[in-house]
Amino acid sequence: MAQGDVLRSEKREYREPATGVKVVQLTDAPCHNVHPYYNQEGFVDGSGRYVFSSNRSGIGQIYAVEIASGAIVQLTDSDEPPVLAGIEKRPGGGAGSGGLTCDPERGRIYYSRGKRVCCLDMESLREEVVAESPPGCGNLGGPDLSSCGRYMVLSCRPEGASDWPWRDENRYRHGSETLVVLCDLQEGRQAVVYHGPSAENLAAADSHLYICRGDPSYLFFGSYTRTQPTGLKTMWFMRVDLERLVPLQDPLPIFAQQPFEMVNHYYPAPDNHVESLLYTYTQHDRDGVPVSPVRRAEMIDVDLVNRVDRRWVFPGREPIHFKCNSKADLWVGDAADPGPFWFEGRGDLERYVQEGEGEAAEGPVSSARRDPQAIGPEGYRWPEAHRWIGVFRKRGPFIEMRPLARHDTVWRCIHPHPAFSPDDRWTAWGAGGARQSQLFLAEAVWPRWMT
């Protein structure tokens, strides 16, 4: 197998029996086929092609599959370690999300090769280095592109530092020393625009670094720094001068986050917005320190420019990861719990079981047996929630959720990380286990009620 080789189609189509939604399986090779992280872009030409990593040749390479025909093209041919092509081993086996992103309008793929970030032109298959780690730093990670394709933001840590900062023994204490690197791809320039935490600013850009999809002068990230009595994860933003590649301000909190609130898995939404999962602990002392593990899950939306935020409550168990489409009128998540009232209204509440009952789950829902914060309203949960891709929309102050298609992944190995295609036609996700994983699409529709 070599660069430019065209492989046979592995595509198959079927209808999800319970919802009638069309599902397309794009890969079926007995290996790890890994999609980009859901906050990066994997589609090119609207929804014409989908880019992914695979170790089908024995070492990780980058491929593209044509959605209509199913034909797979090998785009790279490198003898570098698989992790640099996006095959990332997890502690429990399996693969993480591929460390790449696409410029869907220009047919370019950006991905890390250790201390370098490369750009591959999908038509000519020519590769060039577009960014390099600053002196004394380790691998570059998390390439995220502006909507215009000109600016890219990256993160790196000092040489020898852990690639998994949340596993450091200093978690929730001082944060993890991290550098924010901004690149002007058009001019071929890069600069470190933030390095923290420091005594002057406690924010550490040690989690999920992104560039605003509306105004690329806004960068935002998460921090594990203990800036609150509880040390809960916080979100920060900063502005930069794009012409000079220098910061205009130190990082500031994205919203007036309270000590008893925790954000997780946020992403850049259209028109300068940021959306995130927000946990609010319902019982806390006068300093905001939780005294009970019970918490309420909401989606929070923040307008970065106007600094206005709104919230919507999930009806049952919240998805672990979710994202909106380009019109911001439909969302997709990797767990689908319509809530107890949906079942009760159909005389089917027995499908919503109390903690400790029902089938064993390999996914996050299984933690409900040990962790009360994973249980839905009034101690109820739907044992099937973690097996479904769900779509949802806003309804007043609440979220209305419906199951779309089953993914049945082994969560400790593969996270589905669903996302929309740029033309909003498809949702894409990955599913599998320790030995193999495959890529799937489903129609991005509001499905019928399950039968």
CSV table of C-alpha atoms in Angstrom, one decimal:
chain,number,residue,atom,x,y,z
A,1,MET,CA,0.0,0.0,0.0
A,2,ALA,CA,1.4,3.4,-1.0
A,3,GLN,CA,0.4,7.0,-1.3
A,4,GLY,CA,-2.2,7.5,-3.9
A,5,ASP,CA,-3.5,3.9,-3.9
A,6,VAL,CA,-7.2,3.5,-4.3
A,7,LEU,CA,-8.7,0.7,-2.2
A,8,ARG,CA,-11.9,-1.1,-2.7
A,9,SER,CA,-15.1,0.1,-1.1
A,10,GLU,CA,-16.0,-1.1,2.3
A,11,LYS,CA,-19.3,0.8,2.4
A,12,ARG,CA,-22.6,-0.6,3.4
A,13,GLU,CA,-26.0,1.1,4.0
A,14,TYR,CA,-28.9,0.1,6.2
A,15,ARG,CA,-31.9,1.6,8.1
A,16,GLU,CA,-31.9,1.9,11.8
A,17,PRO,CA,-34.8,-0.4,12.6
A,18,ALA,CA,-36.1,1.6,15.6
A,19,THR,CA,-36.0,5.1,14.0
A,20,GLY,CA,-36.0,4.5,10.2
A,21,VAL,CA,-32.9,6.7,9.8
A,22,LYS,CA,-30.4,5.8,7.0
A,23,VAL,CA,-27.0,4.8,8.3
A,24,VAL,CA,-23.8,4.4,6.2
A,25,GLN,CA,-20.9,2.4,7.4
A,26,LEU,CA,-17.8,3.8,5.7
A,27,THR,CA,-15.1,1.3,6.8
A,28,ASP,CA,-15.0,-2.4,7.6
A,29,ALA,CA,-11.4,-3.3,7.7
A,30,PRO,CA,-10.2,-5.3,10.8
A,31,CYS,CA,-8.1,-2.5,12.2
A,32,HIS,CA,-8.5,0.9,13.8
A,33,ASN,CA,-10.1,3.4,11.5
A,34,VAL,CA,-10.2,6.7,13.4
A,35,HIS,CA,-12.1,9.9,12.8
A,36,PRO,CA,-10.9,13.4,13.6
A,37,TYR,CA,-11.9,14.8,17.0
A,38,TYR,CA,-15.4,16.1,16.8
A,39,ASN,CA,-14.3,19.7,17.2
A,40,GLN,CA,-12.0,19.5,14.2
A,41,GLU,CA,-13.2,19.1,10.6
A,42,GLY,CA,-13.2,15.8,8.8
A,43,PHE,CA,-15.3,16.5,5.7
A,44,VAL,CA,-14.1,17.9,2.4
A,45,ASP,CA,-16.2,19.1,-0.5
A,46,GLY,CA,-19.3,19.7,1.6
A,47,SER,CA,-19.9,16.1,2.4
A,48,GLY,CA,-18.2,14.6,-0.6
A,49,ARG,CA,-15.2,13.0,1.1
A,50,TYR,CA,-14.3,12.1,4.7
A,51,VAL,CA,-10.8,12.1,6.0
A,52,PHE,CA,-9.6,9.6,8.7
A,53,SER,CA,-6.6,7.8,10.0
A,54,SER,CA,-6.1,4.0,9.8
A,55,ASN,CA,-3.4,1.5,10.7
A,56,ARG,CA,-4.7,-1.0,8.1
A,57,SER,CA,-1.2,-1.1,6.5
A,58,GLY,CA,0.4,-1.9,9.9
A,59,ILE,CA,1.3,1.7,10.6
A,60,GLY,CA,-0.9,4.8,10.9
A,61,GLN,CA,-1.6,6.7,7.7
A,62,ILE,CA,-4.2,9.2,6.5
A,63,TYR,CA,-6.9,8.2,4.1
A,64,ALA,CA,-10.0,9.7,2.5
A,65,VAL,CA,-13.2,7.9,1.7
A,66,GLU,CA,-15.6,9.1,-1.1
A,67,ILE,CA,-19.1,9.1,0.4
A,68,ALA,CA,-20.9,8.3,-2.8
A,69,SER,CA,-18.8,5.4,-4.1
A,70,GLY,CA,-17.1,4.2,-0.9
A,71,ALA,CA,-13.7,4.3,-2.6
A,72,ILE,CA,-10.8,4.8,-0.2
A,73,VAL,CA,-7.6,6.7,-1.1
A,74,GLN,CA,-4.4,6.5,0.8
A,75,LEU,CA,-3.1,10.0,1.2
A,76,THR,CA,0.2,9.6,3.2
A,77,ASP,CA,3.0,7.0,3.1
A,78,SER,CA,5.2,7.7,6.2
A,79,ASP,CA,7.3,5.4,8.4
A,80,GLU,CA,6.9,7.7,11.4
A,81,PRO,CA,5.2,6.3,14.5
A,82,PRO,CA,1.4,5.7,14.2
A,83,VAL,CA,0.5,8.3,16.8
A,84,LEU,CA,1.7,11.0,14.4
A,85,ALA,CA,-0.9,9.9,11.9
A,86,GLY,CA,-3.7,10.0,14.4
A,87,ILE,CA,-3.7,6.4,15.9
A,88,GLU,CA,-3.7,7.1,19.6
A,89,LYS,CA,-3.6,4.2,22.0
A,90,ARG,CA,-5.8,4.5,25.0
A,91,PRO,CA,-5.1,3.0,28.5
A,92,GLY,CA,-7.8,0.5,28.0
A,93,GLY,CA,-6.9,-0.4,24.5
A,94,GLY,CA,-8.3,0.9,21.2
A,95,ALA,CA,-7.8,4.3,19.6
A,96,GLY,CA,-8.6,7.9,20.3
A,97,SER,CA,-9.6,10.5,17.8
A,98,GLY,CA,-7.2,11.3,15.0
A,99,GLY,CA,-5.0,14.3,15.6
A,100,LEU,CA,-5.9,16.1,12.3
A,101,THR,CA,-8.2,18.7,10.9
A,102,CYS,CA,-9.3,19.7,7.4
A,103,ASP,CA,-9.8,22.9,5.5
A,104,PRO,CA,-13.0,21.8,3.7
A,105,GLU,CA,-13.0,24.6,1.2
A,106,ARG,CA,-9.4,24.2,0.0
A,107,GLY,CA,-8.9,20.5,0.3
A,108,ARG,CA,-6.0,20.7,2.8
A,109,ILE,CA,-5.3,18.4,5.8
A,110,TYR,CA,-3.3,19.6,8.8
A,111,TYR,CA,-1.8,17.1,11.2
A,112,SER,CA,0.9,16.7,13.8
A,113,ARG,CA,4.1,14.9,13.2
A,114,GLY,CA,5.6,15.2,16.6
A,115,LYS,CA,7.3,18.7,16.9
A,116,ARG,CA,6.0,19.7,13.4
A,117,VAL,CA,2.6,20.3,11.9
A,118,CYS,CA,2.2,19.4,8.3
A,119,CYS,CA,-0.2,20.4,5.6
A,120,LEU,CA,-1.2,18.0,2.9
A,121,ASP,CA,-2.8,19.1,-0.4
A,122,MET,CA,-5.3,16.4,-1.2
A,123,GLU,CA,-5.1,16.8,-5.0
A,124,SER,CA,-1.3,17.0,-5.5
A,125,LEU,CA,-0.5,14.9,-2.3
A,126,ARG,CA,2.3,17.4,-1.6
A,127,GLU,CA,3.2,17.8,2.0
A,128,GLU,CA,4.9,20.8,3.7
A,129,VAL,CA,5.7,21.7,7.2
A,130,VAL,CA,3.7,24.8,8.4
A,131,ALA,CA,4.5,24.9,12.1
A,132,GLU,CA,7.3,23.8,14.5
A,133,SER,CA,7.5,23.5,18.3
A,134,PRO,CA,9.3,26.4,20.0
A,135,PRO,CA,12.7,25.7,21.4
A,136,GLY,CA,12.6,23.5,24.6
A,137,CYS,CA,9.0,22.3,23.9
A,138,GLY,CA,7.6,18.9,23.1
A,139,ASN,CA,5.1,17.7,20.5
A,140,LEU,CA,2.6,20.1,19.0
A,141,GLY,CA,-1.0,19.1,19.3
A,142,GLY,CA,-4.6,20.0,18.6
A,143,PRO,CA,-4.5,21.9,15.3
A,144,ASP,CA,-7.6,24.0,15.1
A,145,LEU,CA,-8.4,26.2,12.0
A,146,SER,CA,-10.2,29.4,11.6
A,147,SER,CA,-13.2,29.4,9.3
A,148,CYS,CA,-11.2,31.4,6.7
A,149,GLY,CA,-8.5,28.8,6.8
A,150,ARG,CA,-5.8,31.4,7.4
A,151,TYR,CA,-5.1,31.0,11.1
A,152,MET,CA,-4.3,27.9,13.1
A,153,VAL,CA,-3.9,27.6,16.9
A,154,LEU,CA,-1.8,24.8,18.5
A,155,SER,CA,-0.7,23.9,22.0
A,156,CYS,CA,2.5,22.4,23.3
A,157,ARG,CA,4.2,21.7,26.6
A,158,PRO,CA,7.8,21.8,27.8
A,159,GLU,CA,10.0,19.0,26.7
A,160,GLY,CA,9.4,15.9,28.9
A,161,ALA,CA,6.0,17.0,30.3
A,162,SER,CA,3.1,14.6,30.2
A,163,ASP,CA,0.8,14.5,27.2
A,164,TRP,CA,-2.1,13.9,29.6
A,165,PRO,CA,-2.0,16.9,31.9
A,166,TRP,CA,-5.2,15.8,33.7
A,167,ARG,CA,-3.3,12.8,35.0
A,168,ASP,CA,-0.5,14.8,36.6
A,169,GLU,CA,-0.5,14.8,40.3
A,170,ASN,CA,-0.9,18.6,40.2
A,171,ARG,CA,-4.3,18.3,38.6
A,172,TYR,CA,-6.7,20.9,40.1
A,173,ARG,CA,-3.7,22.5,41.9
A,174,HIS,CA,-1.6,24.8,39.7
A,175,GLY,CA,-2.6,23.7,36.2
A,176,SER,CA,-0.2,22.3,33.7
A,177,GLU,CA,2.4,24.6,32.0
A,178,THR,CA,1.2,25.1,28.4
A,179,LEU,CA,2.0,27.3,25.5
A,180,VAL,CA,-0.5,28.7,23.0
A,181,VAL,CA,1.0,28.9,19.5
A,182,LEU,CA,-0.9,30.9,16.8
A,183,CYS,CA,0.1,30.5,13.1
A,184,ASP,CA,-0.7,32.8,10.1
A,185,LEU,CA,-0.6,30.1,7.4
A,186,GLN,CA,-0.9,32.7,4.6
A,187,GLU,CA,2.2,34.6,5.7
A,188,GLY,CA,4.1,31.6,7.1
A,189,ARG,CA,4.5,33.0,10.6
A,190,GLN,CA,3.9,31.7,14.1
A,191,ALA,CA,4.2,33.1,17.6
A,192,VAL,CA,3.6,32.1,21.2
A,193,VAL,CA,0.7,34.2,22.3
A,194,TYR,CA,0.3,32.8,25.8
A,195,HIS,CA,2.4,30.8,28.3
A,196,GLY,CA,0.8,29.9,31.6
A,197,PRO,CA,0.0,29.6,34.4
A,198,SER,CA,1.9,32.3,36.1
A,199,ALA,CA,1.7,34.4,39.3
A,200,GLU,CA,0.1,37.1,37.2
A,201,ASN,CA,-2.5,34.9,35.5
A,202,LEU,CA,-3.5,31.5,36.8
A,203,ALA,CA,-5.1,30.2,33.6
A,204,ALA,CA,-3.4,27.2,32.0
A,205,ALA,CA,-4.3,26.3,28.5
A,206,ASP,CA,-4.1,22.6,29.3
A,207,SER,CA,-7.4,21.5,27.8
A,208,HIS,CA,-9.1,21.8,24.4
A,209,LEU,CA,-7.7,24.8,22.7
A,210,TYR,CA,-9.8,26.4,19.9
A,211,ILE,CA,-10.0,29.5,17.6
A,212,CYS,CA,-13.3,31.3,17.3
A,213,ARG,CA,-15.3,30.4,14.1
A,214,GLY,CA,-16.6,33.9,13.6
A,215,ASP,CA,-13.8,36.3,14.7
A,216,PRO,CA,-10.4,34.5,14.7
A,217,SER,CA,-8.9,37.1,17.0
A,218,TYR,CA,-10.6,35.2,19.8
A,219,LEU,CA,-8.9,32.1,21.2
A,220,PHE,CA,-10.4,30.0,24.0
A,221,PHE,CA,-9.4,27.0,26.1
A,222,GLY,CA,-10.1,25.1,29.3
A,223,SER,CA,-8.0,25.1,32.4
A,224,TYR,CA,-7.5,22.7,35.3
A,225,THR,CA,-6.0,25.5,37.4
A,226,ARG,CA,-7.4,25.8,40.9
A,227,THR,CA,-8.9,29.3,40.6
A,228,GLN,CA,-11.9,28.4,42.6
A,229,PRO,CA,-12.2,26.8,46.1
A,230,THR,CA,-13.3,23.6,44.4
A,231,GLY,CA,-10.7,23.5,41.7
A,232,LEU,CA,-13.4,22.7,39.1
A,233,LYS,CA,-12.5,23.0,35.4
A,234,THR,CA,-12.9,26.5,34.0
A,235,MET,CA,-13.1,28.2,30.5
A,236,TRP,CA,-11.0,31.2,29.4
A,237,PHE,CA,-10.7,33.4,26.3
A,238,MET,CA,-8.2,35.9,25.1
A,239,ARG,CA,-7.9,38.2,22.1
A,240,VAL,CA,-4.9,38.6,19.8
A,241,ASP,CA,-3.7,41.0,17.2
A,242,LEU,CA,-3.7,38.9,14.1
A,243,GLU,CA,-1.4,41.2,12.1
A,244,ARG,CA,1.4,41.2,14.7
A,245,LEU,CA,0.5,37.8,16.4
A,246,VAL,CA,0.7,39.3,19.8
A,247,PRO,CA,-1.9,39.1,22.7
A,248,LEU,CA,-4.2,42.0,23.3
A,249,GLN,CA,-5.1,40.9,26.8
A,250,ASP,CA,-4.5,38.2,29.3
A,251,PRO,CA,-7.0,35.3,29.4
A,252,LEU,CA,-10.3,36.1,31.1
A,253,PRO,CA,-13.2,33.8,32.2
A,254,ILE,CA,-15.6,33.2,29.3
A,255,PHE,CA,-18.6,33.7,31.6
A,256,ALA,CA,-19.2,34.4,35.3
A,257,GLN,CA,-18.6,30.8,36.3
A,258,GLN,CA,-19.4,30.0,40.0
A,259,PRO,CA,-17.2,27.9,42.3
A,260,PHE,CA,-19.8,25.0,42.2
A,261,GLU,CA,-20.0,24.9,38.4
A,262,MET,CA,-17.8,22.7,36.1
A,263,VAL,CA,-17.6,22.9,32.3
A,264,ASN,CA,-16.6,20.1,30.1
A,265,HIS,CA,-16.2,19.4,26.4
A,266,TYR,CA,-16.9,22.8,24.9
A,267,TYR,CA,-16.6,23.7,21.2
A,268,PRO,CA,-16.7,26.7,18.8
A,269,ALA,CA,-20.2,27.3,17.7
A,270,PRO,CA,-21.2,29.6,14.7
A,271,ASP,CA,-21.2,33.4,15.0
A,272,ASN,CA,-18.6,33.9,17.7
A,273,HIS,CA,-20.3,31.5,20.2
A,274,VAL,CA,-19.0,28.9,22.5
A,275,GLU,CA,-21.1,26.0,23.8
A,276,SER,CA,-20.3,23.6,26.6
A,277,LEU,CA,-21.6,21.0,28.9
A,278,LEU,CA,-22.1,22.6,32.3
A,279,TYR,CA,-22.5,20.8,35.6
A,280,THR,CA,-24.0,22.7,38.5
A,281,TYR,CA,-23.6,21.0,41.9
A,282,THR,CA,-27.0,21.4,43.6
A,283,GLN,CA,-25.7,21.2,47.2
A,284,HIS,CA,-22.7,23.3,48.3
A,285,ASP,CA,-21.4,25.2,51.3
A,286,ARG,CA,-21.2,29.0,51.5
A,287,ASP,CA,-17.9,29.0,49.6
A,288,GLY,CA,-19.3,27.0,46.7
A,289,VAL,CA,-17.6,23.7,47.6
A,290,PRO,CA,-19.9,20.8,46.7
A,291,VAL,CA,-21.1,18.8,49.7
A,292,SER,CA,-23.0,16.3,47.6
A,293,PRO,CA,-22.1,14.6,44.2
A,294,VAL,CA,-25.5,15.4,42.8
A,295,ARG,CA,-25.4,17.8,40.0
A,296,ARG,CA,-27.6,19.2,37.2
A,297,ALA,CA,-26.4,19.0,33.6
A,298,GLU,CA,-27.1,21.9,31.2
A,299,MET,CA,-25.9,23.2,27.9
A,300,ILE,CA,-24.5,26.7,28.1
A,301,ASP,CA,-24.1,29.0,25.1
A,302,VAL,CA,-21.8,32.1,25.4
A,303,ASP,CA,-21.6,34.9,22.9
A,304,LEU,CA,-17.9,35.7,23.1
A,305,VAL,CA,-18.2,39.2,21.7
A,306,ASN,CA,-21.2,40.4,23.7
A,307,ARG,CA,-20.4,38.3,26.8
A,308,VAL,CA,-24.0,37.0,27.1
A,309,ASP,CA,-24.8,33.4,28.1
A,310,ARG,CA,-27.9,31.2,28.1
A,311,ARG,CA,-28.6,27.8,29.5
A,312,TRP,CA,-30.8,24.8,28.7
A,313,VAL,CA,-31.5,21.8,30.9
A,314,PHE,CA,-31.0,18.2,29.6
A,315,PRO,CA,-34.2,16.1,30.2
A,316,GLY,CA,-32.3,12.9,31.3
A,317,ARG,CA,-28.8,11.8,31.1
A,318,GLU,CA,-26.7,14.3,29.2
A,319,PRO,CA,-24.4,13.2,26.2
A,320,ILE,CA,-20.7,13.2,27.0
A,321,HIS,CA,-19.9,15.1,23.7
A,322,PHE,CA,-22.2,17.1,21.6
A,323,LYS,CA,-22.1,19.7,18.8
A,324,CYS,CA,-24.4,21.9,16.8
A,325,ASN,CA,-24.9,22.1,13.0
A,326,SER,CA,-24.0,25.1,10.9
A,327,LYS,CA,-27.4,26.7,11.4
A,328,ALA,CA,-27.4,26.1,15.2
A,329,ASP,CA,-30.8,24.6,15.1
A,330,LEU,CA,-29.9,20.9,15.6
A,331,TRP,CA,-27.4,19.2,17.9
A,332,VAL,CA,-25.9,15.7,17.9
A,333,GLY,CA,-24.5,13.9,21.0
A,334,ASP,CA,-23.1,10.5,21.7
A,335,ALA,CA,-25.7,9.5,24.4
A,336,ALA,CA,-29.4,9.8,23.9
A,337,ASP,CA,-31.7,10.0,26.9
A,338,PRO,CA,-35.1,11.5,26.2
A,339,GLY,CA,-35.8,11.6,29.9
A,340,PRO,CA,-38.3,9.8,32.1
A,341,PHE,CA,-41.3,11.8,31.0
A,342,TRP,CA,-40.9,10.6,27.4
A,343,PHE,CA,-41.2,7.0,28.6
A,344,GLU,CA,-43.9,7.8,31.1
A,345,GLY,CA,-46.0,9.5,28.4
A,346,ARG,CA,-46.0,6.4,26.4
A,347,GLY,CA,-46.8,4.1,29.3
A,348,ASP,CA,-43.3,2.6,29.1
A,349,LEU,CA,-41.6,3.9,32.3
A,350,GLU,CA,-40.4,0.4,33.1
A,351,ARG,CA,-37.7,1.0,30.4
A,352,TYR,CA,-36.4,3.7,32.6
A,353,VAL,CA,-34.9,1.8,35.6
A,354,GLN,CA,-33.7,2.8,39.0
A,355,GLU,CA,-30.0,2.8,39.9
A,356,GLY,CA,-28.6,-0.7,40.4
A,357,GLU,CA,-31.1,-2.4,38.1
A,358,GLY,CA,-31.1,-3.2,34.4
A,359,GLU,CA,-28.3,-4.5,32.2
A,360,ALA,CA,-24.6,-3.9,32.8
A,361,ALA,CA,-23.2,-1.3,30.5
A,362,GLU,CA,-19.7,-0.9,29.2
A,363,GLY,CA,-20.1,2.8,28.7
A,364,PRO,CA,-20.2,5.8,31.0
A,365,VAL,CA,-23.7,4.9,32.2
A,366,SER,CA,-22.3,1.9,34.0
A,367,SER,CA,-20.6,4.4,36.4
A,368,ALA,CA,-24.1,5.2,37.7
A,369,ARG,CA,-23.9,2.1,39.9
A,370,ARG,CA,-21.0,3.7,41.7
A,371,ASP,CA,-21.3,7.4,41.0
A,372,PRO,CA,-24.7,9.1,41.8
A,373,GLN,CA,-23.7,12.1,39.6
A,374,ALA,CA,-24.1,9.9,36.5
A,375,ILE,CA,-27.8,9.1,37.3
A,376,GLY,CA,-30.6,11.0,35.7
A,377,PRO,CA,-33.5,12.9,37.3
A,378,GLU,CA,-35.0,11.4,40.5
A,379,GLY,CA,-32.4,8.6,40.4
A,380,TYR,CA,-33.8,7.1,37.2
A,381,ARG,CA,-31.8,6.3,34.1
A,382,TRP,CA,-32.3,4.6,30.7
A,383,PRO,CA,-29.8,1.7,30.3
A,384,GLU,CA,-29.7,2.1,26.5
A,385,ALA,CA,-28.8,5.8,26.5
A,386,HIS,CA,-25.0,5.3,26.1
A,387,ARG,CA,-25.6,3.0,23.1
A,388,TRP,CA,-27.3,5.6,20.9
A,389,ILE,CA,-26.3,8.7,18.9
A,390,GLY,CA,-28.9,11.3,19.8
A,391,VAL,CA,-30.1,14.5,18.3
A,392,PHE,CA,-31.7,17.3,20.2
A,393,ARG,CA,-33.0,20.8,19.9
A,394,LYS,CA,-34.0,23.6,22.2
A,395,ARG,CA,-37.5,23.8,23.6
A,396,GLY,CA,-38.0,26.8,25.9
A,397,PRO,CA,-35.5,26.4,28.8
A,398,PHE,CA,-35.2,22.7,28.2
A,399,ILE,CA,-33.7,20.3,25.6
A,400,GLU,CA,-35.8,17.8,23.6
A,401,MET,CA,-33.8,14.7,22.8
A,402,ARG,CA,-34.4,11.8,20.5
A,403,PRO,CA,-32.4,8.7,19.7
A,404,LEU,CA,-31.1,8.7,16.1
A,405,ALA,CA,-29.0,5.6,15.5
A,406,ARG,CA,-27.2,3.0,17.7
A,407,HIS,CA,-23.5,3.1,17.9
A,408,ASP,CA,-22.8,0.3,20.5
A,409,THR,CA,-19.2,1.3,21.0
A,410,VAL,CA,-17.0,0.1,23.9
A,411,TRP,CA,-16.6,3.4,25.6
A,412,ARG,CA,-13.4,2.6,27.4
A,413,CYS,CA,-11.8,2.1,24.0
A,414,ILE,CA,-13.6,4.4,21.5
A,415,HIS,CA,-15.6,7.5,22.1
A,416,PRO,CA,-18.1,8.2,19.3
A,417,HIS,CA,-17.5,12.0,19.1
A,418,PRO,CA,-20.3,12.8,16.7
A,419,ALA,CA,-20.2,15.8,14.4
A,420,PHE,CA,-22.1,17.3,11.4
A,421,SER,CA,-20.8,17.6,7.9
A,422,PRO,CA,-20.4,21.2,6.8
A,423,ASP,CA,-23.5,21.0,4.6
A,424,ASP,CA,-25.5,19.6,7.6
A,425,ARG,CA,-26.5,16.5,5.6
A,426,TRP,CA,-24.8,13.9,7.7
A,427,THR,CA,-23.6,13.2,11.3
A,428,ALA,CA,-20.4,11.2,11.5
A,429,TRP,CA,-19.0,9.1,14.4
A,430,GLY,CA,-16.7,6.2,15.3
A,431,ALA,CA,-17.4,3.0,17.2
A,432,GLY,CA,-15.6,-0.2,18.0
A,433,GLY,CA,-13.5,-1.8,20.7
A,434,ALA,CA,-9.9,-2.6,21.6
A,435,ARG,CA,-9.0,-4.4,18.4
A,436,GLN,CA,-10.8,-2.5,15.8
A,437,SER,CA,-13.0,0.6,15.1
A,438,GLN,CA,-15.1,1.7,12.2
A,439,LEU,CA,-16.6,4.9,10.8
A,440,PHE,CA,-20.3,5.7,10.4
A,441,LEU,CA,-22.7,8.3,9.0
A,442,ALA,CA,-26.3,8.9,9.6
A,443,GLU,CA,-28.8,11.3,8.0
A,444,ALA,CA,-28.9,14.5,10.0
A,445,VAL,CA,-32.6,14.5,10.5
A,446,TRP,CA,-35.1,14.9,13.3
A,447,PRO,CA,-36.1,11.2,13.6
A,448,ARG,CA,-39.4,9.6,14.3
A,449,TRP,CA,-40.2,8.2,17.8
A,450,MET,CA,-38.6,4.9,18.4
A,451,THR,CA,-40.7,1.8,17.7
